[in-house]
Amino acid sequence: MKRFHVHVAVKDLESNIRFYSALFGAEPTVTKTDYAKWMVDDPRINFAISERGARTGVNHLGLQVDSDEELEQLRVQAQHADLAAAAEKNVSCCYARGNKYWYTDPQGVAWETYHTLEEVEFFRSDADERERSDTAAASSCCGPSTATSAHSERRTDSACC
């Protein structure tokens, strides 16, 4: 079964946690110093916020699936629509490890389709990222580094989810 995913970059995590907890009628299922996530069943949504974005607002949208088979079905659907997919296999980002594909819609909005394999203790896969103070590099995680058109591939050198 699919779950709609929204990731929003915010300036003040605590005030946003209060707001979205009231909106969803539930506390986050994951809370970190720079990130929070709600796995809401009604409506079925994976809603995440983080203070890592260079800009505030919607960072990206997506569809979370329960298996790699479902993930490949979505990739085939996108391929039939001539959408270029940037694959990321076994990557860690947003405190989770998984497989995913990135697409860019005609407006330049980044979309990810993904299957989460497990939770991890760090925000992104680069172990040294935890030790770096380069906020530009750290903020590229959980969003595309480049989103240009519906048919262009997303650069994966500095972004992870």
PDB file of C-alpha atoms in Angstrom:
ATOM      1  CA  MET A   1       0.000   0.000   0.000  1.00  0.00           C
ATOM      2  CA  LYS A   2       1.252   3.462  -0.823  1.00  0.00           C
ATOM      3  CA  ARG A   3       1.641   6.342   1.627  1.00  0.00           C
ATOM      4  CA  PHE A   4       1.856   9.970   0.465  1.00  0.00           C
ATOM      5  CA  HIS A   5       5.049  11.714   1.624  1.00  0.00           C
ATOM      6  CA  VAL A   6       5.637  15.421   2.201  1.00  0.00           C
ATOM      7  CA  HIS A   7       8.878  16.947   3.502  1.00  0.00           C
ATOM      8  CA  VAL A   8       8.839  20.605   4.572  1.00  0.00           C
ATOM      9  CA  ALA A   9      11.911  22.651   5.514  1.00  0.00           C
ATOM     10  CA  VAL A  10      11.220  24.812   8.582  1.00  0.00           C
ATOM     11  CA  LYS A  11      13.023  27.512  10.553  1.00  0.00           C
ATOM     12  CA  ASP A  12      11.795  26.660  14.064  1.00  0.00           C
ATOM     13  CA  LEU A  13      11.430  22.925  14.651  1.00  0.00           C
ATOM     14  CA  GLU A  14       9.788  23.137  18.087  1.00  0.00           C
ATOM     15  CA  SER A  15       6.984  25.510  17.068  1.00  0.00           C
ATOM     16  CA  ASN A  16       6.336  23.416  13.970  1.00  0.00           C
ATOM     17  CA  ILE A  17       6.226  20.208  16.027  1.00  0.00           C
ATOM     18  CA  ARG A  18       3.550  21.839  18.224  1.00  0.00           C
ATOM     19  CA  PHE A  19       1.593  23.009  15.166  1.00  0.00           C
ATOM     20  CA  TYR A  20       1.663  19.708  13.246  1.00  0.00           C
ATOM     21  CA  SER A  21       1.050  17.632  16.369  1.00  0.00           C
ATOM     22  CA  ALA A  22      -2.139  19.631  16.934  1.00  0.00           C
ATOM     23  CA  LEU A  23      -3.079  19.398  13.242  1.00  0.00           C
ATOM     24  CA  PHE A  24      -2.602  15.610  13.078  1.00  0.00           C
ATOM     25  CA  GLY A  25      -3.833  14.964  16.632  1.00  0.00           C
ATOM     26  CA  ALA A  26      -0.662  12.987  17.366  1.00  0.00           C
ATOM     27  CA  GLU A  27       2.933  13.430  18.465  1.00  0.00           C
ATOM     28  CA  PRO A  28       5.711  12.695  15.945  1.00  0.00           C
ATOM     29  CA  THR A  29       6.760   9.060  15.528  1.00  0.00           C
ATOM     30  CA  VAL A  30      10.376  10.209  15.084  1.00  0.00           C
ATOM     31  CA  THR A  31      11.924  13.255  16.752  1.00  0.00           C
ATOM     32  CA  LYS A  32      15.567  14.321  16.398  1.00  0.00           C
ATOM     33  CA  THR A  33      17.310  17.627  17.117  1.00  0.00           C
ATOM     34  CA  ASP A  34      16.826  18.747  13.485  1.00  0.00           C
ATOM     35  CA  TYR A  35      13.988  16.527  12.216  1.00  0.00           C
ATOM     36  CA  ALA A  36      10.527  15.187  13.036  1.00  0.00           C
ATOM     37  CA  LYS A  37       8.202  12.766  11.245  1.00  0.00           C
ATOM     38  CA  TRP A  38       4.554  11.759  11.634  1.00  0.00           C
ATOM     39  CA  MET A  39       3.281   8.463  10.208  1.00  0.00           C
ATOM     40  CA  VAL A  40      -0.420   9.310  10.075  1.00  0.00           C
ATOM     41  CA  ASP A  41      -3.012   6.703   9.061  1.00  0.00           C
ATOM     42  CA  ASP A  42      -5.924   9.074   8.453  1.00  0.00           C
ATOM     43  CA  PRO A  43      -5.058  10.471   6.004  1.00  0.00           C
ATOM     44  CA  ARG A  44      -2.323   7.942   5.126  1.00  0.00           C
ATOM     45  CA  ILE A  45       0.706  10.250   5.037  1.00  0.00           C
ATOM     46  CA  ASN A  46       4.395  10.301   5.961  1.00  0.00           C
ATOM     47  CA  PHE A  47       4.893  13.959   6.888  1.00  0.00           C
ATOM     48  CA  ALA A  48       8.404  15.146   7.754  1.00  0.00           C
ATOM     49  CA  ILE A  49       9.941  18.477   8.726  1.00  0.00           C
ATOM     50  CA  SER A  50      13.575  19.451   9.173  1.00  0.00           C
ATOM     51  CA  GLU A  51      15.738  22.478   9.846  1.00  0.00           C
ATOM     52  CA  ARG A  52      18.294  21.382   7.239  1.00  0.00           C
ATOM     53  CA  GLY A  53      16.907  23.108   4.139  1.00  0.00           C
ATOM     54  CA  ALA A  54      18.509  26.224   2.716  1.00  0.00           C
ATOM     55  CA  ARG A  55      14.990  27.501   2.014  1.00  0.00           C
ATOM     56  CA  THR A  56      11.808  26.996   4.008  1.00  0.00           C
ATOM     57  CA  GLY A  57       8.704  25.476   2.478  1.00  0.00           C
ATOM     58  CA  VAL A  58       7.952  22.261   0.625  1.00  0.00           C
ATOM     59  CA  ASN A  59      11.239  20.453   0.060  1.00  0.00           C
ATOM     60  CA  HIS A  60       9.876  17.495  -1.904  1.00  0.00           C
ATOM     61  CA  LEU A  61       6.874  15.189  -2.311  1.00  0.00           C
ATOM     62  CA  GLY A  62       6.772  11.447  -2.714  1.00  0.00           C
ATOM     63  CA  LEU A  63       5.166   8.062  -2.453  1.00  0.00           C
ATOM     64  CA  GLN A  64       6.382   5.554   0.139  1.00  0.00           C
ATOM     65  CA  VAL A  65       5.744   1.880  -0.650  1.00  0.00           C
ATOM     66  CA  ASP A  66       5.923  -1.291   1.434  1.00  0.00           C
ATOM     67  CA  SER A  67       8.169  -3.352  -0.872  1.00  0.00           C
ATOM     68  CA  ASP A  68      10.822  -3.125  -3.567  1.00  0.00           C
ATOM     69  CA  GLU A  69       8.333  -4.816  -5.930  1.00  0.00           C
ATOM     70  CA  GLU A  70       5.919  -1.889  -5.494  1.00  0.00           C
ATOM     71  CA  LEU A  71       8.833   0.512  -5.956  1.00  0.00           C
ATOM     72  CA  GLU A  72       9.737  -1.118  -9.277  1.00  0.00           C
ATOM     73  CA  GLN A  73       6.075  -0.973 -10.391  1.00  0.00           C
ATOM     74  CA  LEU A  74       6.130   2.798  -9.852  1.00  0.00           C
ATOM     75  CA  ARG A  75       9.412   3.056 -11.790  1.00  0.00           C
ATOM     76  CA  VAL A  76       7.869   1.148 -14.721  1.00  0.00           C
ATOM     77  CA  GLN A  77       4.825   3.472 -14.650  1.00  0.00           C
ATOM     78  CA  ALA A  78       7.135   6.488 -14.781  1.00  0.00           C
ATOM     79  CA  GLN A  79       9.201   4.891 -17.561  1.00  0.00           C
ATOM     80  CA  HIS A  80       6.019   4.407 -19.641  1.00  0.00           C
ATOM     81  CA  ALA A  81       5.397   8.147 -19.227  1.00  0.00           C
ATOM     82  CA  ASP A  82       8.963   8.894 -20.442  1.00  0.00           C
ATOM     83  CA  LEU A  83      10.008  10.254 -17.028  1.00  0.00           C
ATOM     84  CA  ALA A  84      13.718  10.014 -16.287  1.00  0.00           C
ATOM     85  CA  ALA A  85      14.458   8.384 -12.946  1.00  0.00           C
ATOM     86  CA  ALA A  86      17.542   8.838 -10.823  1.00  0.00           C
ATOM     87  CA  ALA A  87      18.017   5.665  -8.787  1.00  0.00           C
ATOM     88  CA  GLU A  88      19.451   5.582  -5.279  1.00  0.00           C
ATOM     89  CA  LYS A  89      19.857   2.094  -3.839  1.00  0.00           C
ATOM     90  CA  ASN A  90      20.606   1.277  -0.204  1.00  0.00           C
ATOM     91  CA  VAL A  91      21.066   4.952   0.741  1.00  0.00           C
ATOM     92  CA  SER A  92      20.726   6.438   4.209  1.00  0.00           C
ATOM     93  CA  CYS A  93      19.031   9.769   4.732  1.00  0.00           C
ATOM     94  CA  CYS A  94      16.470  11.276   7.092  1.00  0.00           C
ATOM     95  CA  TYR A  95      17.410   8.709   9.733  1.00  0.00           C
ATOM     96  CA  ALA A  96      16.370   5.810   7.439  1.00  0.00           C
ATOM     97  CA  ARG A  97      18.007   3.504   4.897  1.00  0.00           C
ATOM     98  CA  GLY A  98      16.184   2.535   1.712  1.00  0.00           C
ATOM     99  CA  ASN A  99      15.859   2.306  -2.045  1.00  0.00           C
ATOM    100  CA  LYS A 100      14.394   5.162  -4.080  1.00  0.00           C
ATOM    101  CA  TYR A 101      13.899   6.856  -7.404  1.00  0.00           C
ATOM    102  CA  TRP A 102      13.782  10.616  -7.968  1.00  0.00           C
ATOM    103  CA  TYR A 103      11.714  12.434 -10.598  1.00  0.00           C
ATOM    104  CA  THR A 104      11.051  16.094 -11.325  1.00  0.00           C
ATOM    105  CA  ASP A 105       7.574  17.241 -12.343  1.00  0.00           C
ATOM    106  CA  PRO A 106       6.954  19.888 -15.043  1.00  0.00           C
ATOM    107  CA  GLN A 107       6.932  22.654 -12.389  1.00  0.00           C
ATOM    108  CA  GLY A 108      10.341  21.606 -11.074  1.00  0.00           C
ATOM    109  CA  VAL A 109       8.973  19.962  -7.910  1.00  0.00           C
ATOM    110  CA  ALA A 110      11.077  17.002  -6.800  1.00  0.00           C
ATOM    111  CA  TRP A 111       9.275  13.700  -6.239  1.00  0.00           C
ATOM    112  CA  GLU A 112      10.708  10.561  -4.692  1.00  0.00           C
ATOM    113  CA  THR A 113       9.300   7.063  -4.733  1.00  0.00           C
ATOM    114  CA  TYR A 114      10.896   4.918  -2.054  1.00  0.00           C
ATOM    115  CA  HIS A 115      10.910   1.816   0.117  1.00  0.00           C
ATOM    116  CA  THR A 116      12.306   2.221   3.637  1.00  0.00           C
ATOM    117  CA  LEU A 117      14.412  -0.750   4.759  1.00  0.00           C
ATOM    118  CA  GLU A 118      15.315   0.299   8.309  1.00  0.00           C
ATOM    119  CA  GLU A 119      15.853   3.223  10.659  1.00  0.00           C
ATOM    120  CA  VAL A 120      19.417   4.471  11.179  1.00  0.00           C
ATOM    121  CA  GLU A 121      21.032   6.740  13.770  1.00  0.00           C
ATOM    122  CA  PHE A 122      22.280   9.477  11.439  1.00  0.00           C
ATOM    123  CA  PHE A 123      20.678  11.921   9.026  1.00  0.00           C
ATOM    124  CA  ARG A 124      22.598  10.943   5.883  1.00  0.00           C
ATOM    125  CA  SER A 125      24.877   8.181   4.664  1.00  0.00           C
ATOM    126  CA  ASP A 126      28.138  10.142   4.679  1.00  0.00           C
ATOM    127  CA  ALA A 127      29.554   9.193   8.080  1.00  0.00           C
ATOM    128  CA  ASP A 128      31.784  12.240   8.049  1.00  0.00           C
ATOM    129  CA  GLU A 129      28.729  14.500   7.530  1.00  0.00           C
ATOM    130  CA  ARG A 130      28.062  14.179  11.258  1.00  0.00           C
ATOM    131  CA  GLU A 131      31.429  15.780  11.923  1.00  0.00           C
ATOM    132  CA  ARG A 132      31.358  18.471   9.242  1.00  0.00           C
ATOM    133  CA  SER A 133      30.362  22.049   9.928  1.00  0.00           C
ATOM    134  CA  ASP A 134      29.677  22.792   6.249  1.00  0.00           C
ATOM    135  CA  THR A 135      25.975  23.632   6.470  1.00  0.00           C
ATOM    136  CA  ALA A 136      25.588  23.885   2.698  1.00  0.00           C
ATOM    137  CA  ALA A 137      26.680  20.285   2.288  1.00  0.00           C
ATOM    138  CA  ALA A 138      24.546  19.142   5.195  1.00  0.00           C
ATOM    139  CA  SER A 139      21.449  20.956   3.949  1.00  0.00           C
ATOM    140  CA  SER A 140      21.472  19.172   0.585  1.00  0.00           C
ATOM    141  CA  CYS A 141      20.241  15.938   2.155  1.00  0.00           C
ATOM    142  CA  CYS A 142      16.556  15.081   1.858  1.00  0.00           C
ATOM    143  CA  GLY A 143      16.026  16.956  -1.320  1.00  0.00           C
ATOM    144  CA  PRO A 144      17.308  17.205  -4.815  1.00  0.00           C
ATOM    145  CA  SER A 145      20.425  19.203  -5.499  1.00  0.00           C
ATOM    146  CA  THR A 146      19.125  19.978  -8.989  1.00  0.00           C
ATOM    147  CA  ALA A 147      15.535  19.918 -10.250  1.00  0.00           C
ATOM    148  CA  THR A 148      15.327  21.336 -13.727  1.00  0.00           C
ATOM    149  CA  SER A 149      12.631  19.630 -15.800  1.00  0.00           C
ATOM    150  CA  ALA A 150      10.252  16.697 -15.924  1.00  0.00           C
ATOM    151  CA  HIS A 151      12.616  14.741 -18.155  1.00  0.00           C
ATOM    152  CA  SER A 152      15.991  15.541 -16.613  1.00  0.00           C
ATOM    153  CA  GLU A 153      17.769  13.298 -14.166  1.00  0.00           C
ATOM    154  CA  ARG A 154      18.480  14.522 -10.654  1.00  0.00           C
ATOM    155  CA  ARG A 155      22.113  14.876  -9.629  1.00  0.00           C
ATOM    156  CA  THR A 156      22.864  12.456  -6.835  1.00  0.00           C
ATOM    157  CA  ASP A 157      26.361  13.548  -5.888  1.00  0.00           C
ATOM    158  CA  SER A 158      25.346  15.688  -2.918  1.00  0.00           C
ATOM    159  CA  ALA A 159      21.714  14.888  -2.140  1.00  0.00           C
ATOM    160  CA  CYS A 160      20.432  11.771  -0.509  1.00  0.00           C
ATOM    161  CA  CYS A 161      16.664  11.639  -0.127  1.00  0.00           C
TER     162      CYS A 161
END
